[in-house]
CSV table of C-alpha atoms in Angstrom, one decimal:
chain,number,residue,atom,x,y,z
X,7,MET,CA,-3.9,-7.2,-13.3
X,8,VAL,CA,-0.2,-7.5,-14.0
X,9,LYS,CA,2.4,-5.1,-15.1
X,10,LEU,CA,5.6,-7.1,-15.7
X,11,GLY,CA,9.0,-5.6,-15.9
X,12,PRO,CA,12.7,-5.8,-14.8
X,13,ASP,CA,14.2,-4.2,-11.8
X,14,LEU,CA,17.7,-2.9,-11.9
X,15,TYR,CA,20.2,-1.4,-9.4
X,16,THR,CA,22.6,1.2,-10.6
X,17,GLY,CA,24.0,2.3,-7.2
X,18,SER,CA,20.9,4.3,-6.3
X,19,ASP,CA,17.4,3.3,-5.4
X,20,PHE,CA,15.6,4.3,-8.6
X,21,ASN,CA,11.8,4.0,-8.3
X,22,SER,CA,11.3,3.7,-12.1
X,23,ARG,CA,13.2,0.5,-11.8
X,24,CYS,CA,13.7,-0.3,-15.5
X,25,GLN,CA,17.1,1.4,-16.3
X,26,PRO,CA,19.3,1.4,-19.4
X,27,LYS,CA,22.3,0.4,-17.2
X,28,GLY,CA,22.8,-1.5,-14.0
X,29,ASP,CA,22.4,-5.0,-12.7
X,30,PHE,CA,19.2,-7.0,-12.6
X,31,THR,CA,17.8,-7.6,-9.1
X,32,GLY,CA,14.7,-9.3,-10.2
X,33,PHE,CA,11.7,-9.4,-12.6
X,34,THR,CA,8.4,-8.3,-11.1
X,35,MET,CA,4.8,-9.2,-11.8
X,36,LEU,CA,3.4,-5.9,-10.8
X,37,HIS,CA,4.8,-2.4,-10.6
X,38,GLU,CA,2.8,0.4,-9.0
X,39,SER,CA,1.8,3.6,-10.7
X,40,CYS,CA,2.0,6.9,-8.9
X,41,THR,CA,5.1,6.3,-6.8
X,42,GLY,CA,7.4,5.8,-9.8
X,43,GLY,CA,6.8,2.1,-10.2
X,44,ALA,CA,8.7,1.1,-7.1
X,45,PRO,CA,8.6,-2.7,-6.5
X,46,LYS,CA,7.2,-2.8,-3.0
X,47,TYR,CA,4.2,-3.6,-0.8
X,48,GLY,CA,4.1,-7.3,-1.6
X,49,VAL,CA,4.5,-7.5,-5.3
X,50,VAL,CA,6.3,-10.6,-6.2
X,51,SER,CA,9.8,-10.6,-7.8
X,52,GLN,CA,11.6,-13.6,-9.3
X,53,MET,CA,15.3,-13.8,-10.1
X,54,SER,CA,17.3,-16.6,-11.7
X,55,VAL,CA,20.6,-17.5,-10.0
X,56,VAL,CA,23.2,-19.7,-11.7
X,57,GLY,CA,25.3,-21.4,-9.0
X,58,LYS,CA,24.9,-21.8,-5.3
X,59,VAL,CA,22.7,-19.5,-3.3
X,60,GLY,CA,24.5,-18.2,-0.3
X,61,ASN,CA,22.8,-15.2,1.3
X,62,PRO,CA,19.7,-14.5,-0.8
X,63,PHE,CA,19.8,-10.9,0.4
X,64,SER,CA,23.3,-10.3,-1.0
X,65,ASP,CA,24.0,-8.2,-4.1
X,66,ALA,CA,25.9,-11.2,-5.3
X,67,MET,CA,22.4,-12.5,-6.4
X,68,ASN,CA,22.2,-9.7,-9.0
X,69,ASP,CA,23.1,-10.3,-12.6
X,70,PRO,CA,24.4,-7.8,-15.2
X,71,ARG,CA,23.1,-7.4,-18.8
X,72,ALA,CA,24.9,-9.4,-21.5
X,73,LYS,CA,23.2,-7.5,-24.4
X,74,PRO,CA,20.5,-4.9,-24.9
X,75,ASP,CA,17.0,-5.8,-24.0
X,76,ILE,CA,14.4,-6.6,-26.6
X,77,ILE,CA,11.1,-4.8,-26.0
X,78,GLU,CA,7.9,-5.1,-28.0
X,79,VAL,CA,4.3,-4.6,-27.3
X,80,GLY,CA,3.4,-7.6,-25.1
X,81,TYR,CA,6.9,-9.0,-25.1
X,82,TYR,CA,10.1,-8.5,-23.2
X,83,LYS,CA,13.5,-10.3,-23.4
X,84,ALA,CA,16.6,-9.9,-21.3
X,85,SER,CA,19.9,-11.6,-21.7
X,86,LEU,CA,21.8,-11.9,-18.4
X,87,GLY,CA,25.5,-12.1,-17.7
X,88,SER,CA,25.1,-15.6,-16.2
X,89,GLY,CA,23.9,-16.9,-19.5
X,90,THR,CA,20.2,-17.0,-18.5
X,91,VAL,CA,17.7,-15.6,-21.0
X,92,LEU,CA,14.4,-14.3,-19.5
X,93,GLU,CA,11.3,-13.7,-21.6
X,94,MET,CA,8.1,-12.2,-20.3
X,95,SER,CA,4.6,-11.7,-21.6
X,96,ALA,CA,1.1,-11.6,-20.2
X,97,SER,CA,-2.3,-13.1,-20.7
X,98,LYS,CA,-5.5,-11.2,-19.8
X,99,LYS,CA,-5.2,-12.2,-16.1
X,100,ALA,CA,-1.7,-13.6,-15.6
X,101,GLY,CA,2.0,-12.8,-16.2
X,102,ILE,CA,4.2,-15.3,-18.0
X,103,HIS,CA,7.9,-15.7,-17.2
X,104,LYS,CA,10.1,-18.1,-19.3
X,105,TYR,CA,13.6,-18.8,-18.2
X,106,THR,CA,16.2,-20.5,-20.5
X,107,LEU,CA,19.0,-21.5,-18.2
X,108,PRO,CA,22.6,-22.2,-19.2
X,109,GLY,CA,23.8,-25.8,-19.2
X,110,LYS,CA,25.4,-25.6,-15.8
X,111,ALA,CA,24.9,-28.0,-12.9
X,112,GLU,CA,23.0,-25.8,-10.5
X,113,SER,CA,20.4,-23.1,-11.2
X,114,HIS,CA,17.7,-21.6,-9.0
X,115,ILE,CA,14.7,-19.2,-9.2
X,116,LEU,CA,14.5,-17.0,-6.2
X,117,VAL,CA,11.0,-15.8,-5.3
X,118,ASP,CA,11.1,-12.6,-3.2
X,119,ALA,CA,7.6,-12.4,-1.9
X,120,SER,CA,8.1,-9.0,-0.3
X,121,HIS,CA,10.4,-7.6,-3.1
X,122,VAL,CA,12.5,-5.7,-0.6
X,123,ARG,CA,15.6,-7.9,-1.0
X,124,ARG,CA,18.1,-5.3,-1.9
X,125,ARG,CA,16.5,-2.6,0.3
X,126,ILE,CA,16.6,-4.5,3.6
X,127,ALA,CA,19.9,-6.4,3.1
X,128,ALA,CA,21.8,-3.8,5.1
X,129,LYS,CA,19.2,-3.5,7.8
X,130,VAL,CA,18.0,-7.0,8.7
X,131,SER,CA,20.3,-9.0,10.9
X,132,ARG,CA,18.0,-12.0,11.2
X,133,SER,CA,14.8,-13.3,9.6
X,134,ILE,CA,11.5,-12.0,11.1
X,135,THR,CA,8.8,-14.6,10.7
X,136,TRP,CA,5.2,-13.7,9.9
X,137,GLN,CA,4.1,-15.4,13.1
X,138,GLU,CA,6.5,-13.1,15.1
X,139,THR,CA,4.9,-10.0,13.4
X,140,LEU,CA,1.4,-11.2,14.2
X,141,ALA,CA,2.5,-11.8,17.8
X,142,ILE,CA,3.5,-8.2,18.4
X,143,PRO,CA,1.6,-7.0,21.5
X,144,TYR,CA,-0.4,-3.9,21.5
X,145,PRO,CA,-0.2,-1.0,21.8
X,146,ALA,CA,3.2,-0.2,23.4
X,147,GLU,CA,5.3,-2.4,21.1
X,148,ALA,CA,3.3,-1.8,17.9
X,149,ALA,CA,6.1,-0.1,16.1
X,150,THR,CA,8.9,-2.5,17.2
X,151,GLY,CA,11.2,-3.3,14.3
X,152,ALA,CA,9.9,-0.6,12.1
X,153,THR,CA,13.3,-0.1,10.4
X,154,ASP,CA,13.1,-3.7,9.1
X,155,TYR,CA,10.1,-2.8,7.0
X,156,TYR,CA,9.6,-0.6,4.0
X,157,GLN,CA,7.5,2.5,4.4
X,158,ALA,CA,5.2,1.0,7.1
X,159,LEU,CA,5.1,-0.5,10.5
X,160,PRO,CA,5.2,-4.3,11.1
X,161,TRP,CA,1.7,-3.8,12.7
X,162,GLU,CA,0.4,-2.5,9.4
X,163,TYR,CA,1.9,-5.4,7.4
X,164,SER,CA,0.5,-7.9,9.8
X,165,SER,CA,-3.0,-6.9,8.7
X,166,ASN,CA,-2.2,-6.7,5.0
X,167,ALA,CA,-4.6,-8.0,2.4
X,168,HIS,CA,-1.8,-9.9,0.6
X,169,HIS,CA,-1.9,-12.5,3.5
X,170,ASP,CA,-4.0,-15.6,3.6
X,171,LEU,CA,-6.4,-13.9,6.0
X,172,GLN,CA,-8.0,-17.1,7.4
X,173,THR,CA,-4.6,-18.3,8.4
X,174,ALA,CA,-3.8,-14.9,9.8
X,175,ILE,CA,-7.0,-15.0,11.8
X,176,SER,CA,-6.1,-18.4,13.2
X,177,TYR,CA,-2.6,-17.1,14.2
X,178,MET,CA,-4.3,-14.3,16.0
X,179,SER,CA,-6.4,-16.7,18.1
X,180,GLY,CA,-9.6,-16.2,16.2
X,181,PRO,CA,-12.1,-13.5,14.9
X,182,ALA,CA,-12.4,-11.7,18.3
X,183,ARG,CA,-8.7,-11.1,18.6
X,184,PHE,CA,-8.4,-10.2,14.9
X,185,THR,CA,-11.2,-7.6,15.3
X,186,ASP,CA,-9.5,-6.3,18.5
X,187,ARG,CA,-6.2,-5.8,16.6
X,188,LEU,CA,-8.0,-4.0,13.8
X,189,ASP,CA,-9.7,-1.8,16.3
X,190,THR,CA,-6.3,-1.0,17.8
X,191,THR,CA,-5.1,0.1,14.4
X,192,PHE,CA,-7.6,3.0,14.4
X,193,LYS,CA,-7.3,4.0,18.0
X,194,PRO,CA,-5.8,7.5,18.6
X,195,VAL,CA,-2.7,8.2,20.6
X,196,VAL,CA,-1.2,4.7,20.5
X,197,TYR,CA,1.8,5.6,18.3
X,198,SER,CA,4.3,8.4,18.5
X,199,GLY,CA,4.2,9.0,14.7
X,200,ASN,CA,1.3,9.9,12.4
X,201,ASN,CA,0.4,12.9,14.5
X,202,GLN,CA,-1.5,14.4,11.6
X,203,PHE,CA,-3.9,11.4,11.9
X,204,GLY,CA,-4.3,11.4,15.6
X,205,ASN,CA,-1.2,9.3,16.3
X,206,THR,CA,-2.9,6.1,15.0
X,207,LEU,CA,-1.1,3.1,13.7
X,208,PHE,CA,-3.3,3.4,10.6
X,209,ASN,CA,-1.7,5.7,8.0
X,210,PRO,CA,-4.2,6.9,5.3
X,211,GLY,CA,-1.4,8.6,3.4
X,212,ASN,CA,0.5,5.5,2.3
X,213,GLU,CA,-0.4,2.3,0.6
X,214,PRO,CA,0.2,-0.4,3.2
X,215,SER,CA,-2.7,0.8,5.3
X,216,PHE,CA,-5.2,1.4,2.5
X,217,THR,CA,-7.0,-2.0,2.6
X,218,THR,CA,-7.1,-2.4,6.4
X,219,PRO,CA,-10.6,-1.0,7.0
X,220,TYR,CA,-12.1,-3.6,4.6
X,221,LEU,CA,-10.5,-6.5,6.6
X,222,TYR,CA,-13.5,-6.3,9.0
X,223,ASN,CA,-15.4,-8.1,6.2
X,224,SER,CA,-13.2,-11.2,6.8
X,225,VAL,CA,-14.8,-11.7,10.2
X,226,ASN,CA,-18.4,-10.7,9.2
X,227,ARG,CA,-18.1,-7.2,10.8
X,228,GLN,CA,-19.3,-5.3,7.7
X,229,ALA,CA,-20.7,-2.5,9.7
X,230,LEU,CA,-17.3,-1.7,11.1
X,231,ALA,CA,-15.8,-1.8,7.6
X,232,VAL,CA,-18.3,0.8,6.4
X,233,GLN,CA,-17.9,2.9,9.6
X,234,LYS,CA,-14.1,3.1,9.3
X,235,SER,CA,-13.9,3.5,5.6
X,236,ARG,CA,-16.4,6.3,5.6
X,237,PHE,CA,-14.7,8.1,8.4
X,238,ILE,CA,-11.3,7.9,6.6
X,239,ALA,CA,-12.8,9.1,3.3
X,240,ASN,CA,-14.6,12.0,4.8
X,241,SER,CA,-11.6,13.0,7.0
X,242,TYR,CA,-8.6,12.7,4.7
X,243,TYR,CA,-9.9,12.8,1.1
X,244,ARG,CA,-11.7,15.4,-0.9
X,245,PRO,CA,-12.6,16.1,-4.6
X,246,THR,CA,-11.5,19.7,-4.3
X,247,PRO,CA,-8.1,21.4,-4.0
X,248,PRO,CA,-5.7,20.5,-2.5
X,249,GLY,CA,-7.2,17.0,-3.0
X,250,PRO,CA,-6.3,14.0,-0.8
X,251,TRP,CA,-3.5,14.1,1.7
X,252,ASN,CA,-0.3,12.9,0.0
X,253,HIS,CA,-2.2,12.8,-3.3
X,254,GLY,CA,0.6,10.8,-5.0
X,255,CYS,CA,0.3,7.7,-2.9
X,256,SER,CA,-3.4,8.2,-2.1
X,257,GLY,CA,-4.1,8.4,-5.8
X,258,THR,CA,-3.5,4.7,-6.2
């Protein structure tokens, strides 16, 4: 499934993202429902840059509108201040981006896999590699660096379904260690936050954790996937008022 659209920055962090004014920060393949369409949790943004790329986290990578957007059913066109024209459409299973770049010597397409470029620019002083995140020991340092991540702990993102899981398992020294880390995610009293969930690293009220119980299937531990997912469903979700905890995010 794709839900293509532009992301713009107007001086405030608008979750609806497509704004009548502001500078383009990227063009995203998928926008969430429920939380205002915010571009987060691993959806992939692309952004054309004319000229040299210095700091890719800088607002200098943004681009203003040159003229009003053209929007039709199944088609979107944006004219950027740099001279780039971006067109988007979608097939049944894929999004299509077409860039017409100006006749200048140097042009680039930035791919922001995390789509938190403008959010973390002021926070992150250095790059944090995936391998570093996977190497976080447990449980004492499980929340280390949390301010460098959007709405979740680095521990949660290290067990995220967006990853190449077989590579992640190899980085974690194999299935046994991967299973051990998943078990730790659900252990009570290992984290100072999430007190309403027993101080677990797992957070059933926000999206980054939602797929974690099912990752046991990746190491042939289907019984644990069923056990954890049933416990979570029975403990935190219900079909009667007031509904699931944090029903906005949980509704996704």
